[in-house]
mmCIF file with all atom_site columns, N, CA and C in Angstrom:
data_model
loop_
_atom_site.group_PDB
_atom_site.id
_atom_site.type_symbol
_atom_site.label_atom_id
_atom_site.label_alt_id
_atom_site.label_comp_id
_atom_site.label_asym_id
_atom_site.label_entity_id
_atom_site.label_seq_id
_atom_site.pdbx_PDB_ins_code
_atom_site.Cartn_x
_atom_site.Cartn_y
_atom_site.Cartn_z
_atom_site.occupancy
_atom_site.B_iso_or_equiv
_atom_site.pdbx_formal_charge
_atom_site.auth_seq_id
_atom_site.auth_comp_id
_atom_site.auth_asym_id
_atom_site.auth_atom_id
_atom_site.pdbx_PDB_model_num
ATOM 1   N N  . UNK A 1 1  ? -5.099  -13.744 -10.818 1.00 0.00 ? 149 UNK A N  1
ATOM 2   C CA . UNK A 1 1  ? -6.451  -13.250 -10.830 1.00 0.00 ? 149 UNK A CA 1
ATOM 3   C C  . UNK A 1 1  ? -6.607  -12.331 -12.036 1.00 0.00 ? 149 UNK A C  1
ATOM 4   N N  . UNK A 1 2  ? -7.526  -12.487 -12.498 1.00 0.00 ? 150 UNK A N  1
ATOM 5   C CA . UNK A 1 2  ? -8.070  -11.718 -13.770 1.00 0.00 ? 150 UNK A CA 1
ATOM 6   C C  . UNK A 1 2  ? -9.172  -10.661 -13.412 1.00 0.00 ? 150 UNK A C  1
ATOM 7   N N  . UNK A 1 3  ? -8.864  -9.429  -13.884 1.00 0.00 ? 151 UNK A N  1
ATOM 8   C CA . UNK A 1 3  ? -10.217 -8.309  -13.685 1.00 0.00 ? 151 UNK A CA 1
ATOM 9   C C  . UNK A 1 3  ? -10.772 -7.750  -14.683 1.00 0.00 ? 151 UNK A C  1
ATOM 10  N N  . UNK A 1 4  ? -11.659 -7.110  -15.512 1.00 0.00 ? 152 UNK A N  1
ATOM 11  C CA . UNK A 1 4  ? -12.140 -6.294  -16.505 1.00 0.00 ? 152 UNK A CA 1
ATOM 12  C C  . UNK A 1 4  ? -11.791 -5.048  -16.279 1.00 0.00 ? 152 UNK A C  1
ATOM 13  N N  . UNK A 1 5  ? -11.812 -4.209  -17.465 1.00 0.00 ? 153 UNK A N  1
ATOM 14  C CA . UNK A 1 5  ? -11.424 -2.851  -16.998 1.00 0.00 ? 153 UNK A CA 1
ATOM 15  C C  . UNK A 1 5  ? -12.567 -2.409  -17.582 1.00 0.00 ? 153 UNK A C  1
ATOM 16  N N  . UNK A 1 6  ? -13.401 -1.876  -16.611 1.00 0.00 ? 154 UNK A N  1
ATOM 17  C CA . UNK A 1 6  ? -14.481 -0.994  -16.483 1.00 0.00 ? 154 UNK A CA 1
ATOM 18  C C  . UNK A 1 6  ? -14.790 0.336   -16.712 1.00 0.00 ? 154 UNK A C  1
ATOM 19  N N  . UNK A 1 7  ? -15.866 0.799   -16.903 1.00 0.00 ? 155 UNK A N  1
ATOM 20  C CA . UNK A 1 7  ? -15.923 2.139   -16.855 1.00 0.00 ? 155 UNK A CA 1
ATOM 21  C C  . UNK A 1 7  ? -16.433 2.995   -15.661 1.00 0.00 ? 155 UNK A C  1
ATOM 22  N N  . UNK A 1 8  ? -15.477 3.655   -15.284 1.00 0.00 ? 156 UNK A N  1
ATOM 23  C CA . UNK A 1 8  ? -15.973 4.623   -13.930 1.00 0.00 ? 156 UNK A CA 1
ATOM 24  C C  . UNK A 1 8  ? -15.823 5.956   -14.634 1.00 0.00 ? 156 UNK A C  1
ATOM 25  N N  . UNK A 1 9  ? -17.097 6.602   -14.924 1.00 0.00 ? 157 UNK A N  1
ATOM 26  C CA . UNK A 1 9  ? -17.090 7.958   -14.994 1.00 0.00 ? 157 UNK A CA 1
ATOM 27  C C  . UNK A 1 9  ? -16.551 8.507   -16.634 1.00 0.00 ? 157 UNK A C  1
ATOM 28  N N  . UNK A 1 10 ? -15.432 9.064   -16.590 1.00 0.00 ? 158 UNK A N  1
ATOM 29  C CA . UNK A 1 10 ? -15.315 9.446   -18.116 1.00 0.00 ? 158 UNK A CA 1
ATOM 30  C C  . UNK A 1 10 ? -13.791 9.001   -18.105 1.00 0.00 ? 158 UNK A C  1
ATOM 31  N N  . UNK A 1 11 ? -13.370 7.782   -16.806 1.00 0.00 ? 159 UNK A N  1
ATOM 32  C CA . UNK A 1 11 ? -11.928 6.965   -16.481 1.00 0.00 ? 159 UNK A CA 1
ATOM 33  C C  . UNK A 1 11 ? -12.588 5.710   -17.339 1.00 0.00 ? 159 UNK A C  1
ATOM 34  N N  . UNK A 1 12 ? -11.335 4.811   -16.982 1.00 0.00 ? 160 UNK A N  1
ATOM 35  C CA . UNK A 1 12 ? -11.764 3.576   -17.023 1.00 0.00 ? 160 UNK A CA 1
ATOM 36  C C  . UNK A 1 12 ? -11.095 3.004   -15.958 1.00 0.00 ? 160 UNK A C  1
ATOM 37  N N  . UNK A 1 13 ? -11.266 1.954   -14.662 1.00 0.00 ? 161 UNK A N  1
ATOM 38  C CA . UNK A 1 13 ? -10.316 1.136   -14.422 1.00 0.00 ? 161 UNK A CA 1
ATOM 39  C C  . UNK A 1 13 ? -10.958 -0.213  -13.561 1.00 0.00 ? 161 UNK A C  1
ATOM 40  N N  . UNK A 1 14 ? -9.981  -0.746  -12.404 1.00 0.00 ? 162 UNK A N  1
ATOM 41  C CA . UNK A 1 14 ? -10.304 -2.023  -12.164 1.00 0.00 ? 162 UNK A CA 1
ATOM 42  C C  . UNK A 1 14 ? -10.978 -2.462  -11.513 1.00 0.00 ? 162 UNK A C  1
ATOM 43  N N  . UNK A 1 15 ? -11.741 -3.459  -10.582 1.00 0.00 ? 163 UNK A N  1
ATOM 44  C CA . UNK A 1 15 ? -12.376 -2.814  -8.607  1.00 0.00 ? 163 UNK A CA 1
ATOM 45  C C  . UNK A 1 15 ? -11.319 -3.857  -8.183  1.00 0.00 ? 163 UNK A C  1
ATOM 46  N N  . UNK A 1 16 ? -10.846 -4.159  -7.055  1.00 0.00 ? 164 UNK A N  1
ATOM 47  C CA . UNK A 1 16 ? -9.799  -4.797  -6.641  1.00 0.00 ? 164 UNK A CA 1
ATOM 48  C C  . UNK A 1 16 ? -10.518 -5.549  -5.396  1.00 0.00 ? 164 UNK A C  1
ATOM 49  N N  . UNK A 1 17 ? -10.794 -6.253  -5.490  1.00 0.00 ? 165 UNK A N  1
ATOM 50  C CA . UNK A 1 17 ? -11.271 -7.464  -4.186  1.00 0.00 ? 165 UNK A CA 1
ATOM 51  C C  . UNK A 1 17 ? -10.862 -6.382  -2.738  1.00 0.00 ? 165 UNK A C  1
ATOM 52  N N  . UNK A 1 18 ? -11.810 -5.929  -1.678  1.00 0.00 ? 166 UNK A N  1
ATOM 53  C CA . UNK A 1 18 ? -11.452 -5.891  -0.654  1.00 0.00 ? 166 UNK A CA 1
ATOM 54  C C  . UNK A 1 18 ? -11.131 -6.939  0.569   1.00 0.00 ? 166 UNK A C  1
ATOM 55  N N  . UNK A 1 19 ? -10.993 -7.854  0.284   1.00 0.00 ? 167 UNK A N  1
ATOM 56  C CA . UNK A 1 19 ? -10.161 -9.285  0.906   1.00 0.00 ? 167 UNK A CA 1
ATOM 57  C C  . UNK A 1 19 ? -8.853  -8.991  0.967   1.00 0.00 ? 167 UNK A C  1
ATOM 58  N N  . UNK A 1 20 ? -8.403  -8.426  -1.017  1.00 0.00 ? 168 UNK A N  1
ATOM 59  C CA . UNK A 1 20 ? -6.975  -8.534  -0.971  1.00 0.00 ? 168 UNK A CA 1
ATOM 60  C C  . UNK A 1 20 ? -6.381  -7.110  -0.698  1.00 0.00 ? 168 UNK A C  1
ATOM 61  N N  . UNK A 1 21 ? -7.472  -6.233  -1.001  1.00 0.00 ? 169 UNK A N  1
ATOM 62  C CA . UNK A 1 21 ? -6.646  -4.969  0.084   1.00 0.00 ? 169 UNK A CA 1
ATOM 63  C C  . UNK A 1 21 ? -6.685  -5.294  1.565   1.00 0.00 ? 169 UNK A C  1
ATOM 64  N N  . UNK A 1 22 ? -7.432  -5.345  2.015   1.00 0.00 ? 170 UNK A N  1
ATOM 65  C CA . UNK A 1 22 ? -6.948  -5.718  3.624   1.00 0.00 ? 170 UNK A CA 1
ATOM 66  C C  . UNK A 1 22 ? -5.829  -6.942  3.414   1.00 0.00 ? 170 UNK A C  1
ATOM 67  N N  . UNK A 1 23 ? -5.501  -7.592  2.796   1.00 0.00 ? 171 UNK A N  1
ATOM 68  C CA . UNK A 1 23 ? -5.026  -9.075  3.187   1.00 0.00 ? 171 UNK A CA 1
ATOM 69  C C  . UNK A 1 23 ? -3.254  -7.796  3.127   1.00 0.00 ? 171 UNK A C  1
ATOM 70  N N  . UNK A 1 24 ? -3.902  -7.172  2.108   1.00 0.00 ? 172 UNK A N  1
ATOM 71  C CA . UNK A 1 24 ? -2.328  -6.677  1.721   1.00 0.00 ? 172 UNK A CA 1
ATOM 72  C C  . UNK A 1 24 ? -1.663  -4.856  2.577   1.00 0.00 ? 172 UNK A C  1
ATOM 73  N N  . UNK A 1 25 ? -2.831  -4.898  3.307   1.00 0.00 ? 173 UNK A N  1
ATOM 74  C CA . UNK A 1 25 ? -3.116  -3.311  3.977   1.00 0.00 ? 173 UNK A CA 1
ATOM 75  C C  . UNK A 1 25 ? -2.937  -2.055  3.396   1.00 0.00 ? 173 UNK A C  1
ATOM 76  N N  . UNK A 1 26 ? -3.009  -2.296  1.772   1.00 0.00 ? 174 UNK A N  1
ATOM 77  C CA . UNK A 1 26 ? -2.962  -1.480  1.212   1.00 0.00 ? 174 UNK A CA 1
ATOM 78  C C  . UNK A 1 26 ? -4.304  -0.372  1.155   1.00 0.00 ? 174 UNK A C  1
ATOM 79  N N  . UNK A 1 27 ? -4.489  1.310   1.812   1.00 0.00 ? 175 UNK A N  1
ATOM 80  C CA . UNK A 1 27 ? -5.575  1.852   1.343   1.00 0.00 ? 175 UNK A CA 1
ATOM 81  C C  . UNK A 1 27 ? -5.254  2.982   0.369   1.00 0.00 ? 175 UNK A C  1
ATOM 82  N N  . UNK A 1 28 ? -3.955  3.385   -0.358  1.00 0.00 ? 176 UNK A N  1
ATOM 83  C CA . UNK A 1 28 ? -3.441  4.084   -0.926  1.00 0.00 ? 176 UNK A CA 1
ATOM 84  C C  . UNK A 1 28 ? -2.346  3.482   -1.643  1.00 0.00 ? 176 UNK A C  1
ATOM 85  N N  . UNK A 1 29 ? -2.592  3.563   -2.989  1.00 0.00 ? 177 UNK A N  1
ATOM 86  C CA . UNK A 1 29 ? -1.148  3.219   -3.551  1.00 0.00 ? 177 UNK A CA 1
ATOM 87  C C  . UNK A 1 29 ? -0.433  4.072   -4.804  1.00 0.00 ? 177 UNK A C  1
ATOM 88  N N  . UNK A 1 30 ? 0.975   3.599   -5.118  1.00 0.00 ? 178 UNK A N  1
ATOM 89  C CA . UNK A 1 30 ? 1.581   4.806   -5.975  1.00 0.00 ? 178 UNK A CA 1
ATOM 90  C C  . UNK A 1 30 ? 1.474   4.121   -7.917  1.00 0.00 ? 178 UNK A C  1
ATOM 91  N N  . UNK A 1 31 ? 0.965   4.745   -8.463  1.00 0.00 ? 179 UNK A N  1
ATOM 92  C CA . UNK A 1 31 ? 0.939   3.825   -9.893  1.00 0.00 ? 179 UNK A CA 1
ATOM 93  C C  . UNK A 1 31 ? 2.168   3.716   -10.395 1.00 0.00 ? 179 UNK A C  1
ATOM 94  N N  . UNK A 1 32 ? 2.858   3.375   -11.065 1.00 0.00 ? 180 UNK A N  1
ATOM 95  C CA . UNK A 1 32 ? 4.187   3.232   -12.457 1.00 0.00 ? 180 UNK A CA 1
ATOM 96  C C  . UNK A 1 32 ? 3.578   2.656   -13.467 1.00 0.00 ? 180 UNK A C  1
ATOM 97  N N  . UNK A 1 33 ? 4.008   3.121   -14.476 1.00 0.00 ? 181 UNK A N  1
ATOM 98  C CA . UNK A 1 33 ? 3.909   2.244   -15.855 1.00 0.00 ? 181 UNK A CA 1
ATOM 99  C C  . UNK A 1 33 ? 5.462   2.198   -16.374 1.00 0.00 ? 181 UNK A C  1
ATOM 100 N N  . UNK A 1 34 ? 5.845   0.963   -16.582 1.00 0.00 ? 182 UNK A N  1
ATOM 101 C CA . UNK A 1 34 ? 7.253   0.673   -17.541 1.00 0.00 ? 182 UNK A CA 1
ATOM 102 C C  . UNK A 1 34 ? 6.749   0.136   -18.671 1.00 0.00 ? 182 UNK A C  1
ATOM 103 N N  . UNK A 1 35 ? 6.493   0.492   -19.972 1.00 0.00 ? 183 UNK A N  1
ATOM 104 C CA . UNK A 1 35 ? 6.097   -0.036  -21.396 1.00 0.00 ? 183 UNK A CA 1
ATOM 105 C C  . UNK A 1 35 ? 4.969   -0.412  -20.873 1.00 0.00 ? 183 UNK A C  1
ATOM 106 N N  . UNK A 1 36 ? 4.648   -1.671  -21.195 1.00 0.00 ? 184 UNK A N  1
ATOM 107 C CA . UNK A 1 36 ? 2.981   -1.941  -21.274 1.00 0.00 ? 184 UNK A CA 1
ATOM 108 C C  . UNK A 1 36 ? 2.703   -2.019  -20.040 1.00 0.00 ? 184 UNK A C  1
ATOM 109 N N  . UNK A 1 37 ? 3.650   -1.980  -18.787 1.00 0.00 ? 185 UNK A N  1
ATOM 110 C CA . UNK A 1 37 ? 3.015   -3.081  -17.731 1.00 0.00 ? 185 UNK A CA 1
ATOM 111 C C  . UNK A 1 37 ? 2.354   -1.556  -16.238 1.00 0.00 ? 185 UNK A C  1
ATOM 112 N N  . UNK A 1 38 ? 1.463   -1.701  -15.855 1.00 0.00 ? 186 UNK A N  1
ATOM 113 C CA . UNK A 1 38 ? 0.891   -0.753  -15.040 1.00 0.00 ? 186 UNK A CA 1
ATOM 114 C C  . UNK A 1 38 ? 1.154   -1.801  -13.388 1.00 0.00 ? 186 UNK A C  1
ATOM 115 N N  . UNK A 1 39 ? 2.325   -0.929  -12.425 1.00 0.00 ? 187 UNK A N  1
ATOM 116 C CA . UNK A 1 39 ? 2.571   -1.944  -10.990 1.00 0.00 ? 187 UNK A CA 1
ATOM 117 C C  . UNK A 1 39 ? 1.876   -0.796  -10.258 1.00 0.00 ? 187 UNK A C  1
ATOM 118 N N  . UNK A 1 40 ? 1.194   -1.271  -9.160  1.00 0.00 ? 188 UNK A N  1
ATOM 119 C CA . UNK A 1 40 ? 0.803   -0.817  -8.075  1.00 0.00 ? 188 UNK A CA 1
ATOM 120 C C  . UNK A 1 40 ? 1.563   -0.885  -6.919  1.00 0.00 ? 188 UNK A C  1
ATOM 121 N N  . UNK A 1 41 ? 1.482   -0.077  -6.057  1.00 0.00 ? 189 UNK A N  1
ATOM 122 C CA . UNK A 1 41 ? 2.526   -0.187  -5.007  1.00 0.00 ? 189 UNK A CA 1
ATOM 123 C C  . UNK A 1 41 ? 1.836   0.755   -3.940  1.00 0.00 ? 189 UNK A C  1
ATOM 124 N N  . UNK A 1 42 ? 1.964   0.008   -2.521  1.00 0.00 ? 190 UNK A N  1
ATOM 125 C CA . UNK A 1 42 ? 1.856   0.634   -1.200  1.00 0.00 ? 190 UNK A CA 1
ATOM 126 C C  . UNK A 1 42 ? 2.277   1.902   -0.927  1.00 0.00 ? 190 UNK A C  1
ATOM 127 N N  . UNK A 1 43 ? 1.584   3.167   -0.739  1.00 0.00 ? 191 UNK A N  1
ATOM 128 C CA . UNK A 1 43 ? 2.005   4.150   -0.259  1.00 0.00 ? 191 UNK A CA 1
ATOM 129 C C  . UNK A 1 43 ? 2.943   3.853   1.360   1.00 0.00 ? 191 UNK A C  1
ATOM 130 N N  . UNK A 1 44 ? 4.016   4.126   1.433   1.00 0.00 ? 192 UNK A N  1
ATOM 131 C CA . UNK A 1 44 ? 4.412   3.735   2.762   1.00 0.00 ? 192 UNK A CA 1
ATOM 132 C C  . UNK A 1 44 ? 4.911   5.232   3.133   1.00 0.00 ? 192 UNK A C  1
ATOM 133 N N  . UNK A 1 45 ? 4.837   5.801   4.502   1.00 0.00 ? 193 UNK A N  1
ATOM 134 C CA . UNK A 1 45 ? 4.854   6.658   5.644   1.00 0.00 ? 193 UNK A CA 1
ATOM 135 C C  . UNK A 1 45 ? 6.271   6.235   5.995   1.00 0.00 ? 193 UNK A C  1
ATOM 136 N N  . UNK A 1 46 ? 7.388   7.516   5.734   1.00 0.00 ? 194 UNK A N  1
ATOM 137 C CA . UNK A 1 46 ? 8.753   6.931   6.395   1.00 0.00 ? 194 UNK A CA 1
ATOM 138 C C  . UNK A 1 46 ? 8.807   6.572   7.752   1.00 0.00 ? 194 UNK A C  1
ATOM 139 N N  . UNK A 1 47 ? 9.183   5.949   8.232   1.00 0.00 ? 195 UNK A N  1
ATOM 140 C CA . UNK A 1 47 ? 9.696   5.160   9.303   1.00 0.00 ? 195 UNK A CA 1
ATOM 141 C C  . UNK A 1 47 ? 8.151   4.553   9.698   1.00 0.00 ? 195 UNK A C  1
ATOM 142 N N  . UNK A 1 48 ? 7.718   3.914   8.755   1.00 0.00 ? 196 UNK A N  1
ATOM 143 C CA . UNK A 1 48 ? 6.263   3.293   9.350   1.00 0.00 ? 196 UNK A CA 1
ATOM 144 C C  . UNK A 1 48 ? 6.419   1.866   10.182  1.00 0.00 ? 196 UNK A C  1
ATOM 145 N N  . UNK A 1 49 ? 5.951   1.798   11.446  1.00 0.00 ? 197 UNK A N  1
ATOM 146 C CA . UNK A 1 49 ? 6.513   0.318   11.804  1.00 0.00 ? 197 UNK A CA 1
ATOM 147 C C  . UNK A 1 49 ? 7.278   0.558   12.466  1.00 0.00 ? 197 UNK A C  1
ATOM 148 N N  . UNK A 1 50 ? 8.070   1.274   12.857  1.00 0.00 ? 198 UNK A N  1
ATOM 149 C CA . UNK A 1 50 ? 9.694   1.663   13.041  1.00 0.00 ? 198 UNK A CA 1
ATOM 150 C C  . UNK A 1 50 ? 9.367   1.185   14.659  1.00 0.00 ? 198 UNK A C  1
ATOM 151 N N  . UNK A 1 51 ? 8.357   2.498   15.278  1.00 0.00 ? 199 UNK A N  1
ATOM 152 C CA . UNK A 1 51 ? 8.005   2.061   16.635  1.00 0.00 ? 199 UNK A CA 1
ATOM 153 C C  . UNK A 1 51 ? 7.881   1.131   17.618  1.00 0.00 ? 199 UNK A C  1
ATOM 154 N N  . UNK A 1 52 ? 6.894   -0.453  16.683  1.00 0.00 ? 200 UNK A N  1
ATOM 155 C CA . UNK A 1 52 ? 6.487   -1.287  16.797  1.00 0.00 ? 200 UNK A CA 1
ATOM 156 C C  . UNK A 1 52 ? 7.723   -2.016  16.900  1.00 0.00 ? 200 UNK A C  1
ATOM 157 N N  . UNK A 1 53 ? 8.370   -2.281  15.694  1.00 0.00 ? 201 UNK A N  1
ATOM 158 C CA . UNK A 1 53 ? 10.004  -2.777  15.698  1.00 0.00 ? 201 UNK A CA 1
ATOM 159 C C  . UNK A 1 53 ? 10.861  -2.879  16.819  1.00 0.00 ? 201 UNK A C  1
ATOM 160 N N  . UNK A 1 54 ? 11.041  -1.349  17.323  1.00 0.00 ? 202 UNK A N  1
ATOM 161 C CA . UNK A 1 54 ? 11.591  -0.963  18.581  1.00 0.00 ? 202 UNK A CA 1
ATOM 162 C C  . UNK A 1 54 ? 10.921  -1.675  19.817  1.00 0.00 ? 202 UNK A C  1
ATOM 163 N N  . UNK A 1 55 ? 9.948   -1.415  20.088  1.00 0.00 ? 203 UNK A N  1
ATOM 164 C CA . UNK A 1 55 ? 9.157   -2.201  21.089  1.00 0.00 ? 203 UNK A CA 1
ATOM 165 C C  . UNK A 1 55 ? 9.654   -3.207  21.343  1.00 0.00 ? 203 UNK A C  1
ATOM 166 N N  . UNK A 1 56 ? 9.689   -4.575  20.334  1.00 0.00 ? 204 UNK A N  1
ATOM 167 C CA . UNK A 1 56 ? 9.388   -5.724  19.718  1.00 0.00 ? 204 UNK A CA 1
ATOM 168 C C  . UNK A 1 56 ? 11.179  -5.920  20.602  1.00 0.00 ? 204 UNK A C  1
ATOM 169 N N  . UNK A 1 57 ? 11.865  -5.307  19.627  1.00 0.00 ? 205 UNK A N  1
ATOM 170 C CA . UNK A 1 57 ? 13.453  -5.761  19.865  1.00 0.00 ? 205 UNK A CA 1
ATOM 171 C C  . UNK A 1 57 ? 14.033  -4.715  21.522  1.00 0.00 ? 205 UNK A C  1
ATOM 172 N N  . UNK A 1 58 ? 12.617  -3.650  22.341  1.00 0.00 ? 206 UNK A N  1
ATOM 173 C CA . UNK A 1 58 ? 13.686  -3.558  23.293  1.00 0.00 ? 206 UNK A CA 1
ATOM 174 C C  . UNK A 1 58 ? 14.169  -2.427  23.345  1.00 0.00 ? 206 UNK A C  1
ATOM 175 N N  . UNK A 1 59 ? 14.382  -1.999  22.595  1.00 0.00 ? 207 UNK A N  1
ATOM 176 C CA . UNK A 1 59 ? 15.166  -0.842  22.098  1.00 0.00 ? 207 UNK A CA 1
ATOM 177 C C  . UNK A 1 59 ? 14.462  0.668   22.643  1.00 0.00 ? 207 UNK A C  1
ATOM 178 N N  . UNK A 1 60 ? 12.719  0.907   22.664  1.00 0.00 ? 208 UNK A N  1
ATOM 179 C CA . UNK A 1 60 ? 12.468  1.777   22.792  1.00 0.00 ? 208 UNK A CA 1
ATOM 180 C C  . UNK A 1 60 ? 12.573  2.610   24.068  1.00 0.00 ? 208 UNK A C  1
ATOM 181 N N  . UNK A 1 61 ? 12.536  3.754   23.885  1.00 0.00 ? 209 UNK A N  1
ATOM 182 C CA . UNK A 1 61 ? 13.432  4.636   25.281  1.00 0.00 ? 209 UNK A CA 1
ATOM 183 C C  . UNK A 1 61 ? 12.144  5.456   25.241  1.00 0.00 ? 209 UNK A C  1
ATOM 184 N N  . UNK A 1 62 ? 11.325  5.813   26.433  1.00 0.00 ? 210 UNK A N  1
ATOM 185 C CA . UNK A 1 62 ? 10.600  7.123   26.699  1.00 0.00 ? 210 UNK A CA 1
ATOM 186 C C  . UNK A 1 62 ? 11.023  7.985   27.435  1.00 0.00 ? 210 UNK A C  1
ATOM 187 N N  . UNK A 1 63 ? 10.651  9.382   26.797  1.00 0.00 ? 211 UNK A N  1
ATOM 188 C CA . UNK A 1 63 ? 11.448  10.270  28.002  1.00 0.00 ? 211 UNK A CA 1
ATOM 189 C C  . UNK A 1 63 ? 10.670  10.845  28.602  1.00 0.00 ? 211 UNK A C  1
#
């Protein structure tokens, strides 16, 4: 997929399809740049899921 880089404000950047943020559940993410290339990445919450996991396999204990 191809985007323009726009102007927002006295920034510039992209709008990102909200299809593919939900598709990807991303509502926060962390930037990097290595040389030219700019990656986006999922903010993730340690042990996110973890709960669900447990459930899933059994494992979870309430006290």
């Amino acid at each position: 997929m191809e985007a323009a880089i726009i102007r927002i404000g006295n920034s510039k950047g992209i709008s990102i399809p909200a299809s593919l943020l939900k598709q990807c559940g991303i509502d926060k993410v962390i930037i990097k740049v290595d040389g030219s290339i700019i990656t986006l990445a999922p903010v993730r919450v340690p042990r996110q899921g973890w709960e669900q996991a447990f459930k899933k396999a059994g494992l979870l204990i309430r006290r």
